[in-house]
PDB file of C-alpha atoms in Angstrom:
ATOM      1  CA  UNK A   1       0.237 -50.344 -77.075  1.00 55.00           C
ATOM      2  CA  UNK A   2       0.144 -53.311 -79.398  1.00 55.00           C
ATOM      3  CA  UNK A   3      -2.697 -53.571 -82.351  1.00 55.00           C
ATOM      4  CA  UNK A   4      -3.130 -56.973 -84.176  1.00 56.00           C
ATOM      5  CA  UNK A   5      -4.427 -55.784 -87.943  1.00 52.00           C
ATOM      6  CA  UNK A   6      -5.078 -58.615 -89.985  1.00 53.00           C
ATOM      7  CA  UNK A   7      -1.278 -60.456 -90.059  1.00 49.00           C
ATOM      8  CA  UNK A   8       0.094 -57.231 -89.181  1.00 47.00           C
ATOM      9  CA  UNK A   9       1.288 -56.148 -86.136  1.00 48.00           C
ATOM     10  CA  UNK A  10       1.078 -52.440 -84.964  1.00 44.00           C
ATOM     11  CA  UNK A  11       2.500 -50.582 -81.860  1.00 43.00           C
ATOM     12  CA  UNK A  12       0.634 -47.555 -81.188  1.00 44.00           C
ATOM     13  CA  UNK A  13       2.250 -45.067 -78.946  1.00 42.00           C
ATOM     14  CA  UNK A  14      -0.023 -43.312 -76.092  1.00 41.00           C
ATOM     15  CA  UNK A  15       0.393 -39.849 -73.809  1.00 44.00           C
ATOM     16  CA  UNK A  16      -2.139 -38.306 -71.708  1.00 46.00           C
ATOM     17  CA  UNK A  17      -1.792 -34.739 -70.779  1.00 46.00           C
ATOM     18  CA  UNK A  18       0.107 -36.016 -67.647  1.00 46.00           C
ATOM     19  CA  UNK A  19       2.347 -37.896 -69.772  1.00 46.00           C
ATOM     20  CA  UNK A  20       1.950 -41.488 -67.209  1.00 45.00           C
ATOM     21  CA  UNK A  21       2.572 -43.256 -70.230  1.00 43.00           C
ATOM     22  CA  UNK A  22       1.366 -45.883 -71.982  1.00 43.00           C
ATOM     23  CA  UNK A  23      -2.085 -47.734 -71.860  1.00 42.00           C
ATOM     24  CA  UNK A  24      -2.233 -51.302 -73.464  1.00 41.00           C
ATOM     25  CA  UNK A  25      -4.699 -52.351 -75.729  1.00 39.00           C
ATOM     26  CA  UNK A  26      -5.316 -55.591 -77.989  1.00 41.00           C
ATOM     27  CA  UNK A  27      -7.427 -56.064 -80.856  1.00 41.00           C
ATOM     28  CA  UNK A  28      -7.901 -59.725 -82.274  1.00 41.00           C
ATOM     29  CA  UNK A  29      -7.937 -60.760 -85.872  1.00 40.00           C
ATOM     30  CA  UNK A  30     -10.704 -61.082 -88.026  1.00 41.00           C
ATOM     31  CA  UNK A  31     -10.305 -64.775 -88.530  1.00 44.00           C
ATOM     32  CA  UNK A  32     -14.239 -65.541 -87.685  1.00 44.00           C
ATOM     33  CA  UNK A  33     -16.070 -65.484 -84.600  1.00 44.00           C
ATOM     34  CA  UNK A  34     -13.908 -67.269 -82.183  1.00 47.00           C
ATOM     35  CA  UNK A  35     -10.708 -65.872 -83.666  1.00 46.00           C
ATOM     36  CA  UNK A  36      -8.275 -64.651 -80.882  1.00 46.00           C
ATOM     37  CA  UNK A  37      -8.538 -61.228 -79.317  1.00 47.00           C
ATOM     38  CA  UNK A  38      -5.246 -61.307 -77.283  1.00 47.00           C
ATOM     39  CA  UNK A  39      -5.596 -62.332 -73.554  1.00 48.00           C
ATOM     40  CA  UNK A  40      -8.994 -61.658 -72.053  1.00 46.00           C
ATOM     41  CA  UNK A  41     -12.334 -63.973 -71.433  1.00 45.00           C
ATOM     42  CA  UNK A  42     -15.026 -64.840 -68.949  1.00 48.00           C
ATOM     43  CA  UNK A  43     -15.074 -67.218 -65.698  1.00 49.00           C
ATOM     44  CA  UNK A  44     -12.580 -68.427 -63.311  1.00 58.00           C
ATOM     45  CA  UNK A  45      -8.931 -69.118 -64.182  1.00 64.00           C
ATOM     46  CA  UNK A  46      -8.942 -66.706 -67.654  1.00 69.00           C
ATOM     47  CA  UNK A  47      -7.181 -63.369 -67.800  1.00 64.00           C
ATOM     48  CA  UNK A  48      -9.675 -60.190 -67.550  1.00 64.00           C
ATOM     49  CA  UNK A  49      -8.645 -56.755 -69.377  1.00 68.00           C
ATOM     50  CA  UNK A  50     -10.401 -53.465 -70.187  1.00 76.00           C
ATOM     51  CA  UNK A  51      -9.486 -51.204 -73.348  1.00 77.00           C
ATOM     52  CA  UNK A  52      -9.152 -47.442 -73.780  1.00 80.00           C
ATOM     53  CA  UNK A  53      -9.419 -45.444 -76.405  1.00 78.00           C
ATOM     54  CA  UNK A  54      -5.420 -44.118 -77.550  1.00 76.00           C
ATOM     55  CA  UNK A  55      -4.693 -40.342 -76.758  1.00 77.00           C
ATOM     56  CA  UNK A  56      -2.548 -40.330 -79.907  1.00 80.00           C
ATOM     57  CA  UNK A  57      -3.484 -42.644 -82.773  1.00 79.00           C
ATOM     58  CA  UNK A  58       0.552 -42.105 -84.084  1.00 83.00           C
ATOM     59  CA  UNK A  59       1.581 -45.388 -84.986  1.00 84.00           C
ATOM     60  CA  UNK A  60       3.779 -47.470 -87.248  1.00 85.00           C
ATOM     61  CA  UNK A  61       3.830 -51.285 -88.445  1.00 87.00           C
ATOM     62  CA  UNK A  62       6.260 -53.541 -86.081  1.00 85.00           C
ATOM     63  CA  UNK A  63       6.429 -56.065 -88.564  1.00 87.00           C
ATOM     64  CA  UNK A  64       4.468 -57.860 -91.291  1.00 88.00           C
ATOM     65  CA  UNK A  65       3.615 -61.948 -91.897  1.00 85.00           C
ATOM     66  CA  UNK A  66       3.594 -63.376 -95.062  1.00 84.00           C
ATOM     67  CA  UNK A  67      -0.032 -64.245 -96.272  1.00 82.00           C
ATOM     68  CA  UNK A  68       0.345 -68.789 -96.809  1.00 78.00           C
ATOM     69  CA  UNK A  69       0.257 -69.797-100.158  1.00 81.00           C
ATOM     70  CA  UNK A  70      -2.885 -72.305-100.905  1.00 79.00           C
ATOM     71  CA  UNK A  71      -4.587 -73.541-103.658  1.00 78.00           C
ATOM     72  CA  UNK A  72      -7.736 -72.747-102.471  1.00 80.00           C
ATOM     73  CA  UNK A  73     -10.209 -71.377 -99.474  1.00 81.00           C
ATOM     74  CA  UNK A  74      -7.904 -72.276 -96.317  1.00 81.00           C
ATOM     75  CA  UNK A  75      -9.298 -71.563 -92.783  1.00 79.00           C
ATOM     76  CA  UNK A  76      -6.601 -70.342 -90.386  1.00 85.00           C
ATOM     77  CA  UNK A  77      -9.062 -69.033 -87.290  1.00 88.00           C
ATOM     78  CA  UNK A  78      -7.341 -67.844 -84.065  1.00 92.00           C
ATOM     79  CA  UNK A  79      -4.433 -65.293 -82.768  1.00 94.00           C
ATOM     80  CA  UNK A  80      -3.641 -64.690 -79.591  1.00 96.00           C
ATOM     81  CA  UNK A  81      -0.928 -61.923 -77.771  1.00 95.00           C
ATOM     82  CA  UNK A  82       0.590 -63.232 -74.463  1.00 96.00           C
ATOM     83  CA  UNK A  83       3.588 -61.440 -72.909  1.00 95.00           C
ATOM     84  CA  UNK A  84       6.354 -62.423 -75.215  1.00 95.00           C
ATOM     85  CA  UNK A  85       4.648 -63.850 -78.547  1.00 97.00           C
ATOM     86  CA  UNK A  86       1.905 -63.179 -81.139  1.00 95.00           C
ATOM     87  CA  UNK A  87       0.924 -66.268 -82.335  1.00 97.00           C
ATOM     88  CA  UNK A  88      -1.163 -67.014 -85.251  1.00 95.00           C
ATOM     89  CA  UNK A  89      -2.414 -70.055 -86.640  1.00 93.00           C
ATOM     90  CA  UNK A  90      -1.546 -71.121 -89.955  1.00 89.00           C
ATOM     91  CA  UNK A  91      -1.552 -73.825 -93.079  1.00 87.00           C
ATOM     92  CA  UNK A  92      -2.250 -76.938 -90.176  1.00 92.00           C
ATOM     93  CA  UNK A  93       0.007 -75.196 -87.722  1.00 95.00           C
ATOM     94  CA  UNK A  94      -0.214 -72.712 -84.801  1.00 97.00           C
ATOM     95  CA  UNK A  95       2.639 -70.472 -84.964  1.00 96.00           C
ATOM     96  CA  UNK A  96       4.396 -67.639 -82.308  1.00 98.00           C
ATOM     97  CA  UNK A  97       6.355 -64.535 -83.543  1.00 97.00           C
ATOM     98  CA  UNK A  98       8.080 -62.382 -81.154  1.00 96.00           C
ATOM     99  CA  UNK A  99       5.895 -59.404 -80.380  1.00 93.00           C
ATOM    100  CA  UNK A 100       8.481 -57.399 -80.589  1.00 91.00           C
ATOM    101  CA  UNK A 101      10.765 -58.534 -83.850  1.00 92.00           C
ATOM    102  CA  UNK A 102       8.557 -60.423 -85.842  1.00 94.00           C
ATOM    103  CA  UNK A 103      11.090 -63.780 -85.849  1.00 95.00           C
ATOM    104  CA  UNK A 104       9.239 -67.195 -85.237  1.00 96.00           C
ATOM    105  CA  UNK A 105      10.146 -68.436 -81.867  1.00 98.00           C
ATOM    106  CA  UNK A 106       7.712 -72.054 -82.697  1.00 98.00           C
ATOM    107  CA  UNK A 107       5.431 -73.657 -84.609  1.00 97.00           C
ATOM    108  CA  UNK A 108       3.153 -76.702 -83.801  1.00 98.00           C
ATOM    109  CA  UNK A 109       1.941 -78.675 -86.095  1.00 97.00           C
ATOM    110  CA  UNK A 110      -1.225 -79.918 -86.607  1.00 96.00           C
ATOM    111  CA  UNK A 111      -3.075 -83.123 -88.790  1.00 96.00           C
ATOM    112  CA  UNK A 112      -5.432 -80.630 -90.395  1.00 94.00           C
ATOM    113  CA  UNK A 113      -6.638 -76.672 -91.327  1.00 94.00           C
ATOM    114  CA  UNK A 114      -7.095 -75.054 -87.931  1.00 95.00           C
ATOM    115  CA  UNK A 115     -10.863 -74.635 -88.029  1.00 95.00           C
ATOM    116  CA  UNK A 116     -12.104 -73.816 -84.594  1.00 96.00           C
ATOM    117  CA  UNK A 117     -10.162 -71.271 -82.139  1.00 97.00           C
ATOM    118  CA  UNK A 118     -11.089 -69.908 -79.013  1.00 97.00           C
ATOM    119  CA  UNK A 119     -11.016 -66.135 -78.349  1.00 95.00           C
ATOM    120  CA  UNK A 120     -10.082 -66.897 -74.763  1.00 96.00           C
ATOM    121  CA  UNK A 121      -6.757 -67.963 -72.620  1.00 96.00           C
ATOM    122  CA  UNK A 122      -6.523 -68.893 -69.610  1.00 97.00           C
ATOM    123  CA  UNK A 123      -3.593 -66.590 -67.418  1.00 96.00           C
ATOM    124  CA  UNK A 124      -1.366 -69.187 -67.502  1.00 97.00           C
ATOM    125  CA  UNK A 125      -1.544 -69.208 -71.811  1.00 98.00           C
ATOM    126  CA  UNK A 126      -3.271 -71.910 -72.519  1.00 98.00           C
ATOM    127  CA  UNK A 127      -6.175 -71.916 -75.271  1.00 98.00           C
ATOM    128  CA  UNK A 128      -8.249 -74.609 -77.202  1.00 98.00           C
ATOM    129  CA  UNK A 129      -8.361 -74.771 -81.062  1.00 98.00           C
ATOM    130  CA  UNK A 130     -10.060 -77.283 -83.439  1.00 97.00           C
ATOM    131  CA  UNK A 131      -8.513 -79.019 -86.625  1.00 97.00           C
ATOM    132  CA  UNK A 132      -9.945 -81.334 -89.513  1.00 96.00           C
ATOM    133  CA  UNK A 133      -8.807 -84.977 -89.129  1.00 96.00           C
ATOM    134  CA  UNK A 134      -6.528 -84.684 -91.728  1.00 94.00           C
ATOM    135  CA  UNK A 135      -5.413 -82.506 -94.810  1.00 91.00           C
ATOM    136  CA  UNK A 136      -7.293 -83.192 -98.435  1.00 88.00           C
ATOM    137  CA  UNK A 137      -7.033 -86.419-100.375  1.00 90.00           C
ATOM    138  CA  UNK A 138      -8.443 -87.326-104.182  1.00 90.00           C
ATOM    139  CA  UNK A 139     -10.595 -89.714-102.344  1.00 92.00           C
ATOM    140  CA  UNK A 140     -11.817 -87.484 -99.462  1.00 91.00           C
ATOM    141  CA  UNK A 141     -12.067 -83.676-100.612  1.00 90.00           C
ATOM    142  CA  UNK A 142     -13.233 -82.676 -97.348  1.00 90.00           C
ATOM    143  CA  UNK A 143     -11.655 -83.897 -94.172  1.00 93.00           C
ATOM    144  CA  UNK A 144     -14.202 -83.211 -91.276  1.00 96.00           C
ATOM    145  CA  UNK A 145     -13.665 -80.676 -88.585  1.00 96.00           C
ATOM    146  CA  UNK A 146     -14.157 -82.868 -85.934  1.00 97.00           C
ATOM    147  CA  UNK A 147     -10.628 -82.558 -83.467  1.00 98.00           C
ATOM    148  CA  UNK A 148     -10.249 -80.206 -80.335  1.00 98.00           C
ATOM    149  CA  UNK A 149      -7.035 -79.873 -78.874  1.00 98.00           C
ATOM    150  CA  UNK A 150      -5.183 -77.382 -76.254  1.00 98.00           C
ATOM    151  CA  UNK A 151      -2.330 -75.363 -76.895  1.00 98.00           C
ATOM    152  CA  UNK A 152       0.294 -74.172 -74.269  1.00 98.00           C
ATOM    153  CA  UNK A 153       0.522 -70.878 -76.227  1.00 98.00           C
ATOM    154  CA  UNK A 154       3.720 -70.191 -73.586  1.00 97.00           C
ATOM    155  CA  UNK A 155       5.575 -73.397 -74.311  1.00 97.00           C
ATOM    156  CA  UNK A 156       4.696 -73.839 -77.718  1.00 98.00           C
ATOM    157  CA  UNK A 157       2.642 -77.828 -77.407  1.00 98.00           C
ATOM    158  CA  UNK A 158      -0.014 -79.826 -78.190  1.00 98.00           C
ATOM    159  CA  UNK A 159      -0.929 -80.821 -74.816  1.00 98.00           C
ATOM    160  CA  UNK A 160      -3.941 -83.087 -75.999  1.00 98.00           C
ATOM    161  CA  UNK A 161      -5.990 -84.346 -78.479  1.00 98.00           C
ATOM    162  CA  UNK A 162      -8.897 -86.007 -78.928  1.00 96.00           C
ATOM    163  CA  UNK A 163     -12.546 -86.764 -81.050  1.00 96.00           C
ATOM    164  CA  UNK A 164     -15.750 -87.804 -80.037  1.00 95.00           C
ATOM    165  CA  UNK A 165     -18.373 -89.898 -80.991  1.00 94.00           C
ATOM    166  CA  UNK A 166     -22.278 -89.283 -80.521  1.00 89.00           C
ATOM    167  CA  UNK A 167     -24.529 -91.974 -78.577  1.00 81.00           C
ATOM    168  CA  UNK A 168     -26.796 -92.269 -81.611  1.00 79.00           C
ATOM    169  CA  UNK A 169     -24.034 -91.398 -84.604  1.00 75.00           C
ATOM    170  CA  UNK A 170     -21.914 -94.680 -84.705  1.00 82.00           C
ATOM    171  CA  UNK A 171     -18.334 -94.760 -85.121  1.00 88.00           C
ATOM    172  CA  UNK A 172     -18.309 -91.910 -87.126  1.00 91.00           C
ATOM    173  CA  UNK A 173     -16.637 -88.754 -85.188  1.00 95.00           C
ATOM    174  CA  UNK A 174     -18.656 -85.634 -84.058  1.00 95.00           C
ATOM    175  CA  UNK A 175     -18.353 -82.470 -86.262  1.00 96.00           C
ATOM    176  CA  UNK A 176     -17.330 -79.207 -84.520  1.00 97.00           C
ATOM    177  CA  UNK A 177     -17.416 -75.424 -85.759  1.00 95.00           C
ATOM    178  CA  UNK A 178     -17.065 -73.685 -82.400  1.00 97.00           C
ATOM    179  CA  UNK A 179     -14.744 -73.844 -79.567  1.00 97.00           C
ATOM    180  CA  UNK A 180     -14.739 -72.014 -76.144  1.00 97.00           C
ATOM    181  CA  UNK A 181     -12.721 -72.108 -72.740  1.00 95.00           C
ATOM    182  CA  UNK A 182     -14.380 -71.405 -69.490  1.00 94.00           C
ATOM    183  CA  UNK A 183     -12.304 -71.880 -66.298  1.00 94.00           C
ATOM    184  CA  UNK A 184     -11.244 -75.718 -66.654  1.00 96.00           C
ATOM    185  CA  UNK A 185     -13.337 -76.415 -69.292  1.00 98.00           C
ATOM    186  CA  UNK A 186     -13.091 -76.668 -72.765  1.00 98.00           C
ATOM    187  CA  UNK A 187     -16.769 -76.781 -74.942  1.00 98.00           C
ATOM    188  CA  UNK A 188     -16.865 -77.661 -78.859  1.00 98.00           C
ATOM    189  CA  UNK A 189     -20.539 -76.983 -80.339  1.00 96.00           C
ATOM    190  CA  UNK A 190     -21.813 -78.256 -83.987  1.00 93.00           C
ATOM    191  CA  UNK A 191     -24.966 -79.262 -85.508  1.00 90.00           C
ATOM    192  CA  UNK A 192     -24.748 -82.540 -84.453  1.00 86.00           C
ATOM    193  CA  UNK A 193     -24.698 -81.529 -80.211  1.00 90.00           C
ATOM    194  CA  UNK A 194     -21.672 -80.141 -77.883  1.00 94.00           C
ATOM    195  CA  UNK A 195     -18.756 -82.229 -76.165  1.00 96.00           C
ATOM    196  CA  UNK A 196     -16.243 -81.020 -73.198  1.00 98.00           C
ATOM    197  CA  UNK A 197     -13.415 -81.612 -72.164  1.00 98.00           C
ATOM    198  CA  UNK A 198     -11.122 -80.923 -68.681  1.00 98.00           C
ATOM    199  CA  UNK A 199      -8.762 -78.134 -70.242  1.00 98.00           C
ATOM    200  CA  UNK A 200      -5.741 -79.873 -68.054  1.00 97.00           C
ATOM    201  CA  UNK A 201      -5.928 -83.769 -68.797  1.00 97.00           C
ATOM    202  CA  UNK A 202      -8.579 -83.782 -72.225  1.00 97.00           C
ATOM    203  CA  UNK A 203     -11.251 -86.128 -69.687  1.00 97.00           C
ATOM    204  CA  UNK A 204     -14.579 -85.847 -71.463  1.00 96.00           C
ATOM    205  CA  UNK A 205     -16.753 -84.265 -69.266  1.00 96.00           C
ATOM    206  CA  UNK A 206     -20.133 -84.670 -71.586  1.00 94.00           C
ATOM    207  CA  UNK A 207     -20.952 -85.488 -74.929  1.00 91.00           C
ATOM    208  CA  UNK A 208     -24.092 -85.943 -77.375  1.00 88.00           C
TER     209      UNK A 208
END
């Protein structure tokens, strides 16, 4: 069984009294509310699971990450377990670690803090994240979170990107701060209205 603490990653053992083995659990990181929770979600096309409680809580760390260093508050929402990686975002990057060893197998970069993530994937890996438009300048202190993208969490891409502007907001780019995946479709939310998106090509479906 594999446990996701924090940047930490745990393998619990588990035995019944019939000794079948072991039962397989997840448990996400605390990296806000749409911060990964390994492979599971809602709707066609996304990977299903149920969890059980451990028959032996006997345990030990696999291996441990590194916490980024950063000058100040840094969002890095989102983790995610598929079958071979855990993968984590980080400083403007998403980036897999073997589940078993710890080593990095990829990273993909990305123009700004990861500020968005979706706790869902669909079975095939594949997950939406948001991302400011770019990292801090002197003259702007605050780069808006206003980018979704998907991530092939199995090949280790960018498959798309892309902004959106509102009917009534000008050129100026719609401002995100959640992210979900349902099926084919990808939905950002804000304050200033929702957008979506085909998961496969980045078509907007609707926007405000």
């Amino acid at each position: 069984v594999v446990l996701i603490i924090g940047a930490a990653v745990v393998y619990t053992s588990t035995r019944g009294d019939d000794d079948k083995g072991n039962q397989a659990s997840t448990s996400g990181s605390t990296g806000g509310s749409e911060g990964g929770e390994g492979k599971g979600g809602e709707g066609d096309g996304l990977a299903g699971g149920s969890e059980k409680a451990p028959g032996s809580t006997k345990s030990k760390v696999a291996f441990q990450l590194p916490q980024p260093e950063v000058a100040s508050v840094t969002s890095v929402k989102g983790s995610w377990l598929t079958d071979k990686a855990y993968v984590k975002s980080g400083v403007s990057e998403v980036v897999a670690h073997d589940r078993d060893k710890g080593t990095k197998l990829w990273s993909v970069p990305v123009p700004g803090e990861v500020c968005g993530a979706s706790r869902h994937m669909t079975k095939d890996y594949k997950t939406a994240i948001l991302f400011k438009e770019g990292k801090p300048t002197k003259e702007k202190k605050y780069p808006a979170c206003n980018q979704v993208g998907v991530v092939d969490l199995a090949a280790g891409k960018l498959l798309w990107s892309k902004s959106v502007t509102a009917a009534t907001g000008g050129d100026r780019p719609v401002q995100f701060n959640e992210v979900t995946l349902s099926g084919t479709t990808v939905a950002a939310g804000g304050t200033s209205g929702g957008a979506a998106f085909n998961l496969t090509s980045g078509a907007e479906l609707w926007k405000p």
